[in-house]
Each structure stands twice: as C-alpha cells, then as structure tokens.
PDB file of C-alpha atoms in Angstrom:
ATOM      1  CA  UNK A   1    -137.014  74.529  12.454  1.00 46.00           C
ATOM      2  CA  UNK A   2    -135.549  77.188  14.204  1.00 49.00           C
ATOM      3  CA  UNK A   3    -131.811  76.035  13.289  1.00 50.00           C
ATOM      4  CA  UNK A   4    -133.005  75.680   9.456  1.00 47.00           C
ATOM      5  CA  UNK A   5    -134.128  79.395   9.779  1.00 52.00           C
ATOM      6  CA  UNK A   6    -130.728  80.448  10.933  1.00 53.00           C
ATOM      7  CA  UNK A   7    -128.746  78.458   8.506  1.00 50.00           C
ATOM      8  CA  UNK A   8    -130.269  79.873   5.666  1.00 51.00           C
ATOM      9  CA  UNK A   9    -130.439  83.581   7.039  1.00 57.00           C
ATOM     10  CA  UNK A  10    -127.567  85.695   6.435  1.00 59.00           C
ATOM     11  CA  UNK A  11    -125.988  87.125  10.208  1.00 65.00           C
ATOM     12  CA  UNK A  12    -123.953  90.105  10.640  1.00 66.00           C
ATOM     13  CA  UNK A  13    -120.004  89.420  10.545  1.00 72.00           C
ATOM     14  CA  UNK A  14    -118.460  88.530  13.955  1.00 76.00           C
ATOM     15  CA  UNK A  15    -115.972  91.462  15.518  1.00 82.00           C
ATOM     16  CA  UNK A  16    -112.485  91.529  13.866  1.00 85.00           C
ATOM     17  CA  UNK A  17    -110.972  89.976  17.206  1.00 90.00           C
ATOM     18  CA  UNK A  18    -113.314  87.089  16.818  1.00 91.00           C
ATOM     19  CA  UNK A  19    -111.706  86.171  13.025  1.00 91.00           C
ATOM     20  CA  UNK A  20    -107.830  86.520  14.565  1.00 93.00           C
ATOM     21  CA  UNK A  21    -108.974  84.479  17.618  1.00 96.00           C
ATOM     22  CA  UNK A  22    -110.133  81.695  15.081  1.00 96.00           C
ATOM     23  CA  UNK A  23    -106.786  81.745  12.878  1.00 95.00           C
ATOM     24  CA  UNK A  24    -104.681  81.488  15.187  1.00 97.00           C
ATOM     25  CA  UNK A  25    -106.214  78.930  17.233  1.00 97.00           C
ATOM     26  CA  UNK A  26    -106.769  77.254  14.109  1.00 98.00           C
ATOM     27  CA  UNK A  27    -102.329  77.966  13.679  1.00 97.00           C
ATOM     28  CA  UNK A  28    -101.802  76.779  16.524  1.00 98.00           C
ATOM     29  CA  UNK A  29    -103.914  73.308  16.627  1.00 98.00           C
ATOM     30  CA  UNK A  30    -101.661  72.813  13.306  1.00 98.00           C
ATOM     31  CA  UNK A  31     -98.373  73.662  14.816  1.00 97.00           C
ATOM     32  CA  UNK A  32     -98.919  71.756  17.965  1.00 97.00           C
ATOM     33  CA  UNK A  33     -97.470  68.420  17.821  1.00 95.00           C
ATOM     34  CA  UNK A  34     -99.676  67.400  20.659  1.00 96.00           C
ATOM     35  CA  UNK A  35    -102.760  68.853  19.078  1.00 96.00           C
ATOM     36  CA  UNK A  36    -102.810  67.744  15.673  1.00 97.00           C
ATOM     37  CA  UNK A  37    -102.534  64.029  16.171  1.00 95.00           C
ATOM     38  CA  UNK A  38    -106.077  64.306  17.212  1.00 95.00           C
ATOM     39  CA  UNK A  39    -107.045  67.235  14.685  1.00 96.00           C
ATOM     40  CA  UNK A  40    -105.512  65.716  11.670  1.00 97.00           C
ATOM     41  CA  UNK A  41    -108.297  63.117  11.623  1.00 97.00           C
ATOM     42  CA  UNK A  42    -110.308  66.177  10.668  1.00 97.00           C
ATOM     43  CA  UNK A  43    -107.782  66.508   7.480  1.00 98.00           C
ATOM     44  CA  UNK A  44    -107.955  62.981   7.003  1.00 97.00           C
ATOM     45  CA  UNK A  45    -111.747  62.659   6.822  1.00 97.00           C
ATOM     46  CA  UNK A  46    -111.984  65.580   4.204  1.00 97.00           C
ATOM     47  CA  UNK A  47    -109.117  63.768   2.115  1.00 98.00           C
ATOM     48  CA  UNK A  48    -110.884  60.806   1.543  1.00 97.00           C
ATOM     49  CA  UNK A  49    -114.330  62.491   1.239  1.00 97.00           C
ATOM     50  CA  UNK A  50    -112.206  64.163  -2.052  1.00 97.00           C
ATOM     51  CA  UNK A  51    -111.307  60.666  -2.998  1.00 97.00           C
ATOM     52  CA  UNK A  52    -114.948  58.850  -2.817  1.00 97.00           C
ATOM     53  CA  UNK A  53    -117.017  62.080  -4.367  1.00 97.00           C
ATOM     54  CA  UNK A  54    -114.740  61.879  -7.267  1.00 97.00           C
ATOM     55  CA  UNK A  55    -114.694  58.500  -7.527  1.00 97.00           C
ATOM     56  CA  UNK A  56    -118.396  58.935  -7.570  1.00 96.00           C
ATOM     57  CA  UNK A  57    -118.624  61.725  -9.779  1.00 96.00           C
ATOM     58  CA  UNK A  58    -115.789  59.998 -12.305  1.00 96.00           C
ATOM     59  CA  UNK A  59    -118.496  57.080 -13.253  1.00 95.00           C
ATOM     60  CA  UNK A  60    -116.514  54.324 -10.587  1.00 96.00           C
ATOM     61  CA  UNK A  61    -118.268  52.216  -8.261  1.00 96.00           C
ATOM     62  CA  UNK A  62    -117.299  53.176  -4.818  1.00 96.00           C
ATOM     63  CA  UNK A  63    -116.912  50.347  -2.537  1.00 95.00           C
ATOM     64  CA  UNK A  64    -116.607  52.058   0.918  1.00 96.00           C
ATOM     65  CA  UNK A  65    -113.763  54.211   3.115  1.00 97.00           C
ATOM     66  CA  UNK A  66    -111.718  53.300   6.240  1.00 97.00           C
ATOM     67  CA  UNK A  67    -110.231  55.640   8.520  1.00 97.00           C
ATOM     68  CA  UNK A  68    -107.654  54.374  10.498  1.00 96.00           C
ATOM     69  CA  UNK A  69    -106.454  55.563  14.092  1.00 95.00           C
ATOM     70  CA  UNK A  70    -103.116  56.556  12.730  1.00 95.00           C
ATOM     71  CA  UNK A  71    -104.840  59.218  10.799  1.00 94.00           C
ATOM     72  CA  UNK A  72    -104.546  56.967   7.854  1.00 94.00           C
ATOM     73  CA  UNK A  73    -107.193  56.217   5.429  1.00 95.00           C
ATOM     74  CA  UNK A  74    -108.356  54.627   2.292  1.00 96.00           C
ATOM     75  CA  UNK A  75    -110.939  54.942  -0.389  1.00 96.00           C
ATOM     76  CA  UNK A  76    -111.634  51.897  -2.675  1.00 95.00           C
ATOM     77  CA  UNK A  77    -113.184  51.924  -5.643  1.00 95.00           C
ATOM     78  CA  UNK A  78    -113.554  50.065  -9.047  1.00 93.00           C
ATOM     79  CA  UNK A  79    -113.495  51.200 -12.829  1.00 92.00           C
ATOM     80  CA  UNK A  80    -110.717  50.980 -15.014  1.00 92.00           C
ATOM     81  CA  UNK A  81    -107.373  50.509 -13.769  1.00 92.00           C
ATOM     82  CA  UNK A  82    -106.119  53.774 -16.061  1.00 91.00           C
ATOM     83  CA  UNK A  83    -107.753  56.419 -17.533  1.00 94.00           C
ATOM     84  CA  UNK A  84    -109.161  59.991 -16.377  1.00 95.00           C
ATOM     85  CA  UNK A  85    -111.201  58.617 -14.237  1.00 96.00           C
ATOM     86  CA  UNK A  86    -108.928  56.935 -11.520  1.00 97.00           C
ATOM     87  CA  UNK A  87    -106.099  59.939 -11.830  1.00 97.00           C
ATOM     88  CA  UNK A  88    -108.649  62.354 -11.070  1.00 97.00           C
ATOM     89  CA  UNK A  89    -110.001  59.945  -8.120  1.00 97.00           C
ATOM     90  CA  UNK A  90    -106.452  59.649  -6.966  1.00 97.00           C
ATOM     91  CA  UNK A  91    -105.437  63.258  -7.656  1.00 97.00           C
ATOM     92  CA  UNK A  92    -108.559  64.489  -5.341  1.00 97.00           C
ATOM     93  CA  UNK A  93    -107.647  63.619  -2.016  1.00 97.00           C
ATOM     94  CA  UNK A  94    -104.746  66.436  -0.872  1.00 97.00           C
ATOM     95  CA  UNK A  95    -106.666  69.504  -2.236  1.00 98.00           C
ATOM     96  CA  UNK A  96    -110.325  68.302  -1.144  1.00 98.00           C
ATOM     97  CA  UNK A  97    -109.293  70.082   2.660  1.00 98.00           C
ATOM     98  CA  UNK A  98    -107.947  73.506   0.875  1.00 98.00           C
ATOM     99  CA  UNK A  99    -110.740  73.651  -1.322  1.00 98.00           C
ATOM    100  CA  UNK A 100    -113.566  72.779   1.263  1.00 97.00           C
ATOM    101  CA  UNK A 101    -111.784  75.236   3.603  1.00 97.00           C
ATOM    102  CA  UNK A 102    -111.774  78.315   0.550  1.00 97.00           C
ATOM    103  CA  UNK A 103    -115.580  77.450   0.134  1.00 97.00           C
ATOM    104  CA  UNK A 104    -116.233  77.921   3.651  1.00 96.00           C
ATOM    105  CA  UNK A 105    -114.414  81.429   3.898  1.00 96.00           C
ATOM    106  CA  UNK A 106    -116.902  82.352   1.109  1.00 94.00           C
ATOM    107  CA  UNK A 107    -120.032  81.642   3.027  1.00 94.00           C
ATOM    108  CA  UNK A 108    -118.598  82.997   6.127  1.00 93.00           C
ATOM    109  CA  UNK A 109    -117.900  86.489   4.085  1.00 91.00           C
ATOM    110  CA  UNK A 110    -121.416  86.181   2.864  1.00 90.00           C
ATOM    111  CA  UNK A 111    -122.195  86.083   6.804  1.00 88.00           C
ATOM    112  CA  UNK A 112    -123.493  82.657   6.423  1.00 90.00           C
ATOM    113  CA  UNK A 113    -121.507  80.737   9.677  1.00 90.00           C
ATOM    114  CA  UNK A 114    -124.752  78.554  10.599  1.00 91.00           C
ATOM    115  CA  UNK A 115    -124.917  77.316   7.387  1.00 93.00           C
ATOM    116  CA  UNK A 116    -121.275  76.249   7.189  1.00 95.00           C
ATOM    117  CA  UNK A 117    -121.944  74.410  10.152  1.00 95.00           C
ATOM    118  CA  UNK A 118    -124.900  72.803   8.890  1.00 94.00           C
ATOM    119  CA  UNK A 119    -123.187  71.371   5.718  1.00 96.00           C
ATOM    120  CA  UNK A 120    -120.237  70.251   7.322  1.00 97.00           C
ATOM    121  CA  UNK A 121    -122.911  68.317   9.403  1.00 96.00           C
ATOM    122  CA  UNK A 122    -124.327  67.306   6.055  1.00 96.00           C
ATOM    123  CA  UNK A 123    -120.899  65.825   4.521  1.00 96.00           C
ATOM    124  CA  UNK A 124    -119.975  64.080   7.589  1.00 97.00           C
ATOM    125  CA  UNK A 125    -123.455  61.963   7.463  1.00 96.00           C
ATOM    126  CA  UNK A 126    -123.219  61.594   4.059  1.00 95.00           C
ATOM    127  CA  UNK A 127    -119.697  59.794   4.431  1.00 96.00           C
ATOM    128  CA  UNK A 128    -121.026  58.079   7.529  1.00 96.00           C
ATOM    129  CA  UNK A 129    -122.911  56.283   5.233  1.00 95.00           C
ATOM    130  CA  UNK A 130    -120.064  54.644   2.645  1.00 96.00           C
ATOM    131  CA  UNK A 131    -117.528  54.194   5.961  1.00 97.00           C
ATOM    132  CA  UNK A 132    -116.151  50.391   6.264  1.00 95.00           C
ATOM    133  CA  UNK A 133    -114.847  50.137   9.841  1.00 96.00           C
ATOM    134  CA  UNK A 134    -115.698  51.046  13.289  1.00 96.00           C
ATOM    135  CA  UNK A 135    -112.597  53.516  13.999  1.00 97.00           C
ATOM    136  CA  UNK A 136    -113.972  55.338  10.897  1.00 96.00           C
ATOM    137  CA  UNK A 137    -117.796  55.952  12.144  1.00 97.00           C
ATOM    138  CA  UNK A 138    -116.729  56.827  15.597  1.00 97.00           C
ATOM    139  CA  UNK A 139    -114.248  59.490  14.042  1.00 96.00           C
ATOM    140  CA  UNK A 140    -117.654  60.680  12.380  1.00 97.00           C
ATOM    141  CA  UNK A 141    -120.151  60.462  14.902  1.00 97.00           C
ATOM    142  CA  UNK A 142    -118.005  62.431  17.559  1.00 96.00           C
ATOM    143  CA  UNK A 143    -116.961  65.360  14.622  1.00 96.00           C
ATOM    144  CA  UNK A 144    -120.936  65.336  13.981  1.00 97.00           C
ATOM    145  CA  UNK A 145    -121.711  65.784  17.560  1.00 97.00           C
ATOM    146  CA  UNK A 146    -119.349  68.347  18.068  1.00 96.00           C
ATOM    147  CA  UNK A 147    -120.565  70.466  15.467  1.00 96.00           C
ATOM    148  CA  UNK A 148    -124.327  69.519  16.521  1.00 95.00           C
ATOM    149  CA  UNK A 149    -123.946  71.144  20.123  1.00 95.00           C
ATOM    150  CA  UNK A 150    -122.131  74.149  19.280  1.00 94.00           C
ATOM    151  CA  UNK A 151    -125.035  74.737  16.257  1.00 91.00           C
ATOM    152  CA  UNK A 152    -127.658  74.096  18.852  1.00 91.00           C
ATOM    153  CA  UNK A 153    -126.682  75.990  21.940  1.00 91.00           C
ATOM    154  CA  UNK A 154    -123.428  78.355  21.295  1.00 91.00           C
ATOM    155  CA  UNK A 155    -124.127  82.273  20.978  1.00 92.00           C
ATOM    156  CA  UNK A 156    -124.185  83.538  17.293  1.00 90.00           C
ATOM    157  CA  UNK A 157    -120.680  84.855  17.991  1.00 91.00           C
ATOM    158  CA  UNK A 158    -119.326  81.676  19.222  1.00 93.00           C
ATOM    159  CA  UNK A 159    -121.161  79.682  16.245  1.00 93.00           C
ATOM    160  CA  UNK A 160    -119.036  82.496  13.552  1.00 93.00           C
ATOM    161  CA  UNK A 161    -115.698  81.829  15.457  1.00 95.00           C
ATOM    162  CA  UNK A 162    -115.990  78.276  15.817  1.00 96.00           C
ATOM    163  CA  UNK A 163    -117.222  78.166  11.794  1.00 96.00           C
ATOM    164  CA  UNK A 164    -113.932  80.481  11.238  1.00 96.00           C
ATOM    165  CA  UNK A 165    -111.657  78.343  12.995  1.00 97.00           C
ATOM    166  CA  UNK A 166    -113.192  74.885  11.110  1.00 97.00           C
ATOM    167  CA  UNK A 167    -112.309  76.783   7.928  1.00 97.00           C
ATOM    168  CA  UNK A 168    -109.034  78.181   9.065  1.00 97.00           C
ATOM    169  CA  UNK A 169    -108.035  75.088  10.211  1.00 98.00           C
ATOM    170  CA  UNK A 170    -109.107  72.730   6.395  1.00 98.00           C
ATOM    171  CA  UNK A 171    -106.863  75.479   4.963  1.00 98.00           C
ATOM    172  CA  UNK A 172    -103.925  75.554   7.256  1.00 98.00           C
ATOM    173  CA  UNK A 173    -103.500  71.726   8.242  1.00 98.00           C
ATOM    174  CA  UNK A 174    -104.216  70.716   4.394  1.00 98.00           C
ATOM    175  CA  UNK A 175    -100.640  72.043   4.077  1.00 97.00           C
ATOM    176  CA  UNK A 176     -99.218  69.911   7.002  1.00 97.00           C
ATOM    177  CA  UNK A 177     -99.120  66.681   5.279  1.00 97.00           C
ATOM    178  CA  UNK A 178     -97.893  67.329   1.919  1.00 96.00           C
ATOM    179  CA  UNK A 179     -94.963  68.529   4.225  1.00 95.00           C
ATOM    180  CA  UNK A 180     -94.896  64.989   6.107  1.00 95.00           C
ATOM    181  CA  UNK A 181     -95.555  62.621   2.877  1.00 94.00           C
ATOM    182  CA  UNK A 182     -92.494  64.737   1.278  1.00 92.00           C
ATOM    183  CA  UNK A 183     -90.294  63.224   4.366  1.00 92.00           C
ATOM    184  CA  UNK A 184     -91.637  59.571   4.145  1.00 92.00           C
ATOM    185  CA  UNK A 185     -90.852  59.966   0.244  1.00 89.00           C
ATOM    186  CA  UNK A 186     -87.595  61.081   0.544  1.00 88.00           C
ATOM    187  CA  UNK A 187     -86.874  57.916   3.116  1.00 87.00           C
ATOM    188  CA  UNK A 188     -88.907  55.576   0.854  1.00 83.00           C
ATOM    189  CA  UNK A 189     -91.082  55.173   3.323  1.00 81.00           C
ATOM    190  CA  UNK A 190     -94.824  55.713   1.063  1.00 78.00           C
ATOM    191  CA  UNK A 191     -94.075  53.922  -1.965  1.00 83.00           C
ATOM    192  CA  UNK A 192     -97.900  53.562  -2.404  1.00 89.00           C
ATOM    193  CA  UNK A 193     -98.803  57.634  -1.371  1.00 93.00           C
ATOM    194  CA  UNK A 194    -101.043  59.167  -3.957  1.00 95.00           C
ATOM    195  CA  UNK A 195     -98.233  61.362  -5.372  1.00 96.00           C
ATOM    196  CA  UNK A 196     -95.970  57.992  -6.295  1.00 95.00           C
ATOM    197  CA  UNK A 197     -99.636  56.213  -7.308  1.00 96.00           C
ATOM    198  CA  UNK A 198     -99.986  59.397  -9.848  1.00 97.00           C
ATOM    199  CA  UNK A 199     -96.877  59.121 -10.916  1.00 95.00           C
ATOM    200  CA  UNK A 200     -97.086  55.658 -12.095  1.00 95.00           C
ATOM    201  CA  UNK A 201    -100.531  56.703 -13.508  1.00 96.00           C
ATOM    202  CA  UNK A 202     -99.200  59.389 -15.671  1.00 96.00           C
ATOM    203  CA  UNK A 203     -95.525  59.331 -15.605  1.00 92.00           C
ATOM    204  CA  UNK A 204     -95.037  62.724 -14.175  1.00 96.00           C
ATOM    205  CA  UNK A 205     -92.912  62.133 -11.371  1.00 95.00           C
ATOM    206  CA  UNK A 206     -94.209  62.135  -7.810  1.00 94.00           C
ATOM    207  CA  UNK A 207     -92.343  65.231  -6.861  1.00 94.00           C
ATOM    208  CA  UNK A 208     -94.414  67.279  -9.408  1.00 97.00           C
ATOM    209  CA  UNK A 209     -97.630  65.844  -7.791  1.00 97.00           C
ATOM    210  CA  UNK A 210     -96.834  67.119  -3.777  1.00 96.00           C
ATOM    211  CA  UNK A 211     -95.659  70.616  -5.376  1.00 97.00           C
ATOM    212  CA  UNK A 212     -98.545  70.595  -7.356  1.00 97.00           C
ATOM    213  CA  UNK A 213    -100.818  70.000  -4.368  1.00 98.00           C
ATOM    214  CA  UNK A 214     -98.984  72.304  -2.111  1.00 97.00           C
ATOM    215  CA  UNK A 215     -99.463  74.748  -4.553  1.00 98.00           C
ATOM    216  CA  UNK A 216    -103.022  74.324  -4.885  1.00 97.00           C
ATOM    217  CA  UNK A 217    -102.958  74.552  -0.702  1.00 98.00           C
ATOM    218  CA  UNK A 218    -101.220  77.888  -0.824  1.00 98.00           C
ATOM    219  CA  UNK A 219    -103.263  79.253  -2.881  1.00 98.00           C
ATOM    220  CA  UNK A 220    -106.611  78.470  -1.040  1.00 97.00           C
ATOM    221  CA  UNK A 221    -104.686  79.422   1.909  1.00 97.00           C
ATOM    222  CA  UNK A 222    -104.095  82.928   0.186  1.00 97.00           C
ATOM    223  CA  UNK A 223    -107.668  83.436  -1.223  1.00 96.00           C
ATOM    224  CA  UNK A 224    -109.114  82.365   2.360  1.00 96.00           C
ATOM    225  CA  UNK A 225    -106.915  84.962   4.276  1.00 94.00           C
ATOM    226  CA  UNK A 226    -107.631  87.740   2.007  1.00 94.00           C
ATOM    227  CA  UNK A 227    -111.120  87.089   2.323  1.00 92.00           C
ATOM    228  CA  UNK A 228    -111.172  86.664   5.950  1.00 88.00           C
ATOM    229  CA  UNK A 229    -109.363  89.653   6.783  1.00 82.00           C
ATOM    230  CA  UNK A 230    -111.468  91.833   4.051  1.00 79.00           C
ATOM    231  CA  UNK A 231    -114.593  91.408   5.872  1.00 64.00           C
ATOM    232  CA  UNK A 232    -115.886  94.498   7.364  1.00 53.00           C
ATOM    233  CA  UNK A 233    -115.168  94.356  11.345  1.00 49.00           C
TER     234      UNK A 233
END
C-alpha cells in the first residue's frame, strides 16, 4: 500500500546532477556497442507493444508477440489486409519508444518518478500476457523484476534517476535503429522491415517512412531534453 501511496504522490525533483547522471548513462548504454545488444531488447519490447496496442485499438484481432534473442520481434494480427487499420498497426512500432519516453519526461517534470516506474511495471505485465514464446516472457519477467526491486527498496533519489535514465534511454536508443534498418535497406538486407511493408501499403516509398520516423524520434528527443533540463534543480 505503501508503494501505491508513493506512486500517486507527487516528490520533489531530484538534484540537477542526478538528471545529467541519468542522460548520459542513458548516452552511453546507446553508444556502447557492448551495452546495447542487451539494452535494445528494452527498444524492442516497446516497438512491438506500439504494434499490438494499435492493432488493438485499430479494431484487428491480435494474435500474440514474439521477441526474439536477436532483438528481433513480431506482432501478428488479423483484419484486412489494406486499409487504415493495418498502416497505422504497421506505422506504430518505431515511434511507440520516442513517444513512451516523451510521456515519461512529463511525469517526471510533474515529480511523479514512482509512478513512471509503476506503469512501466504495468505495460510490461500487460504484454506478458499476449507474448508467444519463451525468449519473449523471460525478456519480460527479468525487465519487470528489475524495475520491481529498485521501486521497492532504492532511495527516492535513486528511484528519480533510475526513472530518468528509463526515459532517457526510450528516447535516445529509439533513434538507434532507424539508423541500423537504413543500412540493412540500403544492402537489401530487410525487404520485409516496416518502412518497405508501408511502402507497399501506401506507395510512399520506404525512405520517406525511416525519415519520417526519425523525425518523429528527434523531436521527442527535443521535447524530452528541454523538459528535463527545465526542471528546477
């Protein structure tokens, strides 16, 4: 009861050296080629969350996700082949990370850090629940358990930087890759990425599609730093 208090009570900002820390950590987890092998399952879980809560939301029937230990994944779902509906299914996976990311940086400026734990907690169970394979609910269960410990037993402080970090990191490694699908495209190597699926969907070409997206990135990225580094310290 205690936790659902403090999720849903505002807390005083963290110290200015905290929010750096977080960013740059955050920077640097994206950067690392050793690091984000691991991390970009992170990425990968919010990008097909997008895909299945549009699907959802779109009127299809949602038939489960797998997340693969390549940091692959897939959403399946059923409807019409064409249409609103399936662009906008399709079209929802690169910016789900940037957007969840923004929407975090608002809470945290409201001073609400326990409760951006507590949802990301939420979503993860809530996509434990339509996952297909067993790589996929183990990538779940340990992100859940992560977040569960540090809620539970980490200083307020701690809980605000590691919150900050979470959402510096959806907005920074959403960005990462559009920049590596842009390389398999140009060597043919993802004939069957989202950006070359919307393109046969719509006829735009699938170059428009990752510029679109990496626009939409850039510009969470933007609205997230200028709210993280507006806070009072």
């Amino acid at each position: 009861m205690e936790i659902l208090r403090r999720s849903f009570e505002a807390q005083p900002n963290p110290p200015g050296w905290v929010l750096v820390l977080a960013a740059v950590l955050a920077a640097l987890t994206v950067l690392s080629n050793r690091l984000w092998p691991v991390a970009r399952h992170v990425i990968t879980i919010a990008h097909e969350g997008g895909h299945a809560l549009v699907a959802v939301l779109s009127g299809r029937r949602l038939a489960g996700v797998r997340l693969h230990s390549d940091t692959s994944g897939v959403t399946v779902s059923s409807g019409r082949p064409t249409g609103p509906g399936v662009i906008a299914t399709v079209a929802a996976g690169y910016p789900a990370p940037s957007l969840i990311g923004l929407g975090a940086v608002g809470l945290l400026a409201a001073g609400r850090s326990s409760l951006v734990l507590q949802l990301c907690v939420a979503l993860l169970l809530t996509m434990l629940v339509v996952i297909r394979n067993g790589f996929g609910v183990l990538s779940l269960v340990v992100s859940t358990a992560v977040i569960l410990v540090i809620s539970w037993f980490a200083p307020a402080t701690a809980r605000a930087g590691f919150a900050t970090y979470i959402a510096c990191f959806l907005l920074l490694g959403a960005l990462r890759p559009l920049v590596e699908l842009q390389r398999q495209r140009r060597r043919r190597r993802a004939p069957d990425s989202d950006p070359d699926q919307l393109a046969r969907l719509t006829r735009l070409p699938g170059a428009f599609w990752v510029v679109l997206f990496g626009l939409c990135g850039l510009a969470c990225a933007a609205g997230g730093a200028t709210l993280l580094f507006d806070w009072p310290s």
